[in-house]
Coordinates of C-alpha atoms in Angstrom, one line a residue:
M16 CA 213.3 74.7 242.4
N17 CA 216.6 74.5 240.6
N18 CA 216.6 78.3 240.1
R19 CA 216.0 78.7 243.9
R20 CA 218.8 76.3 244.7
R21 CA 221.2 78.1 242.3
H22 CA 220.2 81.5 243.8
S23 CA 220.8 80.2 247.3
S24 CA 224.2 78.7 246.3
A25 CA 225.3 82.0 244.7
S26 CA 224.1 83.9 247.8
E27 CA 226.1 81.7 250.1
K28 CA 229.2 82.0 247.9
A29 CA 228.9 85.8 247.9
K30 CA 228.7 85.8 251.7
E31 CA 231.7 83.5 251.9
I32 CA 233.7 85.9 249.7
E33 CA 232.6 88.9 251.7
A34 CA 233.8 87.1 254.9
I35 CA 237.2 86.3 253.4
N36 CA 237.5 89.9 252.3
G37 CA 236.9 90.9 255.9
I38 CA 239.8 88.7 257.0
V39 CA 242.3 89.7 254.3
S40 CA 241.4 93.2 253.2
G41 CA 243.9 95.8 254.4
K42 CA 246.3 93.2 255.8
N43 CA 250.0 93.0 255.2
I44 CA 251.2 89.6 254.1
L45 CA 254.6 87.9 254.0
I46 CA 255.0 84.7 251.8
T47 CA 258.1 82.7 251.5
G48 CA 258.7 81.0 248.2
G49 CA 256.3 83.5 246.7
A50 CA 257.7 83.9 243.2
A51 CA 256.2 80.7 241.7
G52 CA 254.0 77.7 242.3
L53 CA 251.9 77.7 245.4
G54 CA 253.5 80.8 246.8
N55 CA 252.5 82.8 243.7
A56 CA 249.0 81.5 243.8
F57 CA 248.7 82.6 247.4
L58 CA 249.9 86.0 246.4
N59 CA 247.3 86.4 243.7
H60 CA 244.5 85.4 246.0
F61 CA 245.6 87.7 248.8
L62 CA 245.6 90.6 246.3
K63 CA 242.2 89.5 244.9
H64 CA 240.7 89.7 248.4
G65 CA 242.1 93.2 249.1
A66 CA 245.4 92.7 250.9
N67 CA 247.2 96.0 251.6
K68 CA 250.7 95.0 250.8
V69 CA 252.5 91.6 250.2
T70 CA 256.1 90.9 250.6
I71 CA 257.5 87.8 248.9
F72 CA 260.7 86.0 249.8
D73 CA 262.4 83.8 247.2
I74 CA 265.8 82.5 246.1
D75 CA 264.9 83.0 242.4
A76 CA 265.8 86.7 241.9
E77 CA 264.7 86.8 238.3
A78 CA 261.3 85.4 239.0
G79 CA 260.8 87.5 242.1
K80 CA 261.5 90.8 240.3
R81 CA 259.3 89.7 237.4
V82 CA 256.3 89.2 239.8
E83 CA 257.0 92.5 241.6
L84 CA 257.0 94.5 238.3
S85 CA 254.0 92.6 236.9
V86 CA 251.8 93.4 239.9
E87 CA 253.0 97.0 239.9
K88 CA 252.0 97.4 236.2
S89 CA 248.6 95.8 236.7
C90 CA 247.8 97.6 240.0
G91 CA 249.4 100.9 239.3
E92 CA 251.0 101.0 242.7
K93 CA 253.6 99.3 244.8
K94 CA 251.5 96.5 246.3
V95 CA 254.1 93.7 246.2
H96 CA 257.7 93.8 247.4
F97 CA 260.3 91.2 246.5
I98 CA 263.2 90.3 248.8
H99 CA 265.9 88.0 247.5
V100 CA 266.8 85.5 250.3
D101 CA 267.7 81.9 250.9
V102 CA 265.4 80.8 253.7
S103 CA 268.0 78.3 255.0
N104 CA 270.3 81.3 255.9
Y105 CA 269.0 82.4 259.3
E106 CA 271.1 85.6 259.4
R107 CA 269.9 86.7 256.0
M108 CA 266.3 85.8 257.0
T109 CA 266.5 88.0 260.0
E110 CA 267.6 90.9 257.8
A111 CA 264.8 90.1 255.3
F112 CA 262.1 90.2 258.1
E113 CA 263.4 93.5 259.3
E114 CA 263.3 94.8 255.7
A115 CA 259.7 93.5 255.3
V116 CA 258.6 95.3 258.4
R117 CA 260.1 98.6 257.1
L118 CA 258.4 98.2 253.7
M119 CA 254.9 97.3 255.1
N120 CA 255.1 98.9 258.6
D121 CA 253.9 95.6 260.2
I122 CA 253.0 92.0 259.3
D123 CA 249.6 90.4 259.9
I124 CA 249.8 87.0 258.1
V125 CA 252.9 84.9 257.4
V126 CA 252.7 82.0 254.9
N127 CA 255.6 79.7 255.6
N128 CA 255.7 78.0 252.2
A129 CA 259.3 77.8 250.7
G130 CA 260.5 74.3 250.1
I131 CA 262.4 72.0 247.7
L132 CA 262.3 68.3 246.7
D133 CA 265.7 66.9 246.0
E134 CA 266.4 63.5 247.7
R135 CA 269.8 63.3 246.1
R136 CA 270.8 66.5 248.0
W137 CA 269.0 65.6 251.1
E138 CA 271.2 67.8 253.3
K139 CA 270.0 70.8 251.4
E140 CA 266.5 69.5 251.4
I141 CA 266.6 69.4 255.2
A142 CA 268.2 72.8 255.4
V143 CA 265.4 74.4 253.4
N144 CA 262.3 72.3 254.3
L145 CA 263.1 72.1 257.9
G146 CA 265.7 74.7 258.9
G147 CA 264.2 77.3 256.6
M148 CA 260.7 76.7 257.8
I149 CA 261.7 76.7 261.4
S150 CA 263.6 80.0 260.9
T151 CA 260.5 81.6 259.2
A152 CA 258.2 80.3 262.0
L153 CA 260.4 81.6 264.8
L154 CA 260.9 85.0 263.1
A155 CA 257.1 85.2 262.5
V156 CA 256.5 84.6 266.2
K157 CA 259.1 87.3 267.1
Y158 CA 257.5 90.0 264.9
L159 CA 253.8 89.1 265.5
N160 CA 254.2 88.5 269.2
R161 CA 252.0 90.8 271.4
D162 CA 254.7 90.7 274.0
N163 CA 257.2 92.1 271.5
D164 CA 255.3 95.2 270.2
G165 CA 253.4 93.0 267.7
H166 CA 249.6 92.7 267.6
G167 CA 249.2 89.0 267.1
G168 CA 248.3 87.6 263.7
T169 CA 248.3 84.3 261.7
L170 CA 251.1 81.9 260.8
V171 CA 250.4 79.4 258.1
N172 CA 252.9 76.5 257.9
V173 CA 252.6 74.6 254.6
S174 CA 253.2 70.9 255.1
Q175 CA 252.1 68.1 252.8
H176 CA 249.2 65.6 252.7
I177 CA 251.1 62.4 253.4
D178 CA 250.0 59.0 252.1
I179 CA 252.9 56.7 252.9
K180 CA 252.2 54.3 250.0
N181 CA 252.5 57.2 247.6
T182 CA 255.5 58.8 249.3
A183 CA 257.7 55.8 250.1
Q184 CA 260.2 57.0 247.5
L185 CA 260.5 60.3 249.3
P186 CA 261.8 59.4 252.7
V187 CA 263.7 62.6 253.5
Y188 CA 261.1 65.0 252.0
T189 CA 258.3 63.1 253.9
A190 CA 260.3 63.4 257.2
T191 CA 260.6 67.1 256.8
K192 CA 256.9 67.5 256.2
H193 CA 256.0 65.4 259.2
A194 CA 258.3 67.6 261.3
I195 CA 256.4 70.8 260.2
I196 CA 253.1 69.4 261.6
G197 CA 254.9 68.9 265.0
L198 CA 256.4 72.4 264.8
S199 CA 252.9 73.8 264.2
Q200 CA 251.3 71.8 267.0
S201 CA 253.9 73.0 269.5
L202 CA 253.6 76.7 268.5
A203 CA 249.8 76.5 268.6
D204 CA 249.7 75.3 272.2
S205 CA 247.0 77.2 274.1
Y206 CA 249.6 78.7 276.5
Q207 CA 251.5 80.0 273.5
Y208 CA 248.4 81.4 271.8
E209 CA 247.3 83.2 274.9
K210 CA 250.7 84.8 275.3
T211 CA 251.5 85.7 271.7
G212 CA 248.1 86.2 270.1
I213 CA 249.4 84.2 267.1
R214 CA 247.0 81.7 265.4
V215 CA 249.0 78.8 263.9
I216 CA 247.4 76.8 261.1
T217 CA 248.9 73.9 259.1
L218 CA 248.0 73.6 255.4
C219 CA 248.6 70.2 253.9
P220 CA 248.1 70.2 250.1
G221 CA 247.8 67.0 248.2
L222 CA 249.5 66.4 244.9
T223 CA 249.7 69.8 243.2
E224 CA 251.0 70.8 239.8
T225 CA 254.1 72.8 240.5
A226 CA 257.7 72.8 239.2
L227 CA 258.6 70.9 242.4
T228 CA 256.2 68.1 241.4
V229 CA 257.1 68.1 237.7
D230 CA 260.8 67.8 238.4
S231 CA 260.6 65.4 241.3
P232 CA 261.0 62.0 239.5
N233 CA 264.5 63.1 238.4
K234 CA 265.6 64.0 242.0
L235 CA 265.0 60.7 243.8
L236 CA 267.7 58.5 245.4
S237 CA 267.7 55.7 242.7
R238 CA 266.3 54.8 239.3
F239 CA 264.2 52.1 241.0
M240 CA 262.5 54.7 243.2
K241 CA 261.9 56.8 240.1
A242 CA 260.1 54.0 238.3
D243 CA 257.9 53.3 241.3
F244 CA 257.2 57.0 241.9
V245 CA 256.2 57.7 238.3
K246 CA 253.9 54.7 238.4
N247 CA 252.2 56.0 241.6
L248 CA 251.9 59.5 240.1
E249 CA 250.0 58.1 237.1
Q250 CA 247.3 56.7 239.4
L251 CA 246.8 60.0 241.3
S252 CA 244.7 63.0 240.4
I253 CA 246.6 66.3 240.5
Q254 CA 245.3 69.7 241.4
T255 CA 246.2 73.3 240.5
P256 CA 247.9 75.8 242.9
Y257 CA 244.8 78.0 242.3
V258 CA 242.6 75.5 244.1
V259 CA 245.0 75.2 247.1
A260 CA 245.2 79.0 247.4
Q261 CA 241.4 79.3 247.2
G262 CA 241.2 76.7 249.9
L263 CA 243.5 78.7 252.1
M264 CA 241.3 81.7 251.9
S265 CA 238.4 79.7 253.3
I266 CA 240.6 78.2 256.0
L267 CA 241.7 81.6 257.2
R268 CA 238.1 82.4 257.8
V269 CA 237.2 79.4 259.9
G270 CA 240.5 77.7 261.0
E271 CA 241.3 77.7 264.7
S272 CA 244.8 77.8 266.1
G273 CA 246.3 74.4 266.0
S274 CA 244.1 73.1 263.2
I275 CA 245.4 71.0 260.4
W276 CA 243.8 71.3 257.0
V277 CA 244.0 69.2 253.8
V278 CA 243.3 70.3 250.3
E279 CA 243.5 67.4 247.8
N280 CA 242.0 66.3 244.5
G281 CA 240.9 69.8 243.6
R282 CA 238.2 69.8 246.3
S283 CA 237.4 72.1 249.2
P284 CA 239.5 71.8 252.4
Y285 CA 238.8 69.5 255.3
E286 CA 240.2 69.4 258.8
V287 CA 242.1 66.5 260.3
Y288 CA 243.6 65.9 263.7
V289 CA 246.6 64.3 265.3
P290 CA 245.3 61.4 267.4
N291 CA 246.1 61.0 271.1
P292 CA 248.7 58.1 271.3
R293 CA 246.8 56.5 274.1
T294 CA 243.9 55.9 271.7
L295 CA 246.2 53.9 269.5
R296 CA 247.8 51.8 272.2
R297 CA 248.0 48.0 271.8
T298 CA 248.4 45.6 274.7
Y299 CA 250.3 42.4 274.1
K300 CA 250.4 39.1 276.0
N301 CA 252.7 36.2 275.0
N302 CA 253.6 38.0 271.7
F303 CA 249.9 38.0 270.6
T304 CA 247.7 41.0 270.4
L305 CA 245.3 40.9 273.3
V306 CA 243.5 44.2 273.0
E307 CA 243.5 46.8 270.2
T308 CA 241.7 50.0 271.1
K309 CA 239.7 51.9 268.6
V310 CA 240.8 55.3 267.3
V311 CA 238.7 58.1 268.9
S312 CA 239.4 61.8 269.1
R313 CA 240.3 63.0 272.6
G314 CA 241.1 66.5 271.4
R315 CA 239.5 68.8 268.8
P316 CA 236.2 67.4 267.6
I317 CA 236.2 66.4 263.9
R318 CA 234.1 68.8 261.9
E319 CA 233.2 69.0 258.2
V320 CA 233.8 72.6 257.4
C321 CA 233.4 72.9 253.6
D322 CA 231.3 71.4 250.9
N323 CA 232.4 68.9 248.3
T324 CA 232.4 71.1 245.2
R325 CA 235.6 71.0 243.3
T326 CA 236.5 74.7 243.8
G327 CA 233.7 76.1 245.8
L328 CA 234.3 78.5 248.7
M329 CA 231.0 77.7 250.5
S330 CA 231.3 76.6 254.1
C331 CA 228.8 74.4 255.9
A332 CA 230.4 74.9 259.4

């Protein structure tokens, strides 16, 4: 019985991998913040599943060149192109997108990933996490748009799995990540999708082991916030970028435009939804709560899409 179950599990996993290869193989990918952390994990998974070419944007010129040369040595061909760019500079980003199109001929998938965590320099944090991601999203729409000589494609906006009690020490960072969900929902409107042919997906990783996370306690607004934040971190489980990237591959196979996905605690992704405000409405009388409605989904039905294995790719949709 156990042998039969293991064989069935292996067979389903093989089918899952084959399906992901069908989505990724031969495609041209653009990743912002692709030289390290999550972006680099995304790069490796796209290459693993047969991507044609990948262009990475990053502000770290040394790391970007190192990744480009490393892939060229291992693959024996020019599979990865690095473009040095600050995503908060819209004029330079426009030039970088044009260069990426020249290098790859076209773009099929854009992973809008670049971000920083630095509450002490919150103006820069907003410029990168919000301004830079908006710039990337709008340029992706421009170049993928079927009405502009594009052929449609997929835009993945990387947000954050937000738990307020664990992010109270990150007010500005949290605000920018909430904004990205709103950006994605607007771009994924059915009218937009029918016009542009661009599927917009939001990826919300939980606590993930990257340089951004490791350095974060030293970039908060005060030492009191640092103490509380470190205490919270000690109580949370942390996952690797590999697991998040693996989860994204599964999401690309099943995710619909407008869907929001969480990958946390090293487990497979699950889909969440933004509730209709009317379902959360409270009615008051004489300053006392008279009626409190229950939360129900008025939009996309909630579906469990993936299993509960820590790093499995199998889908139960």
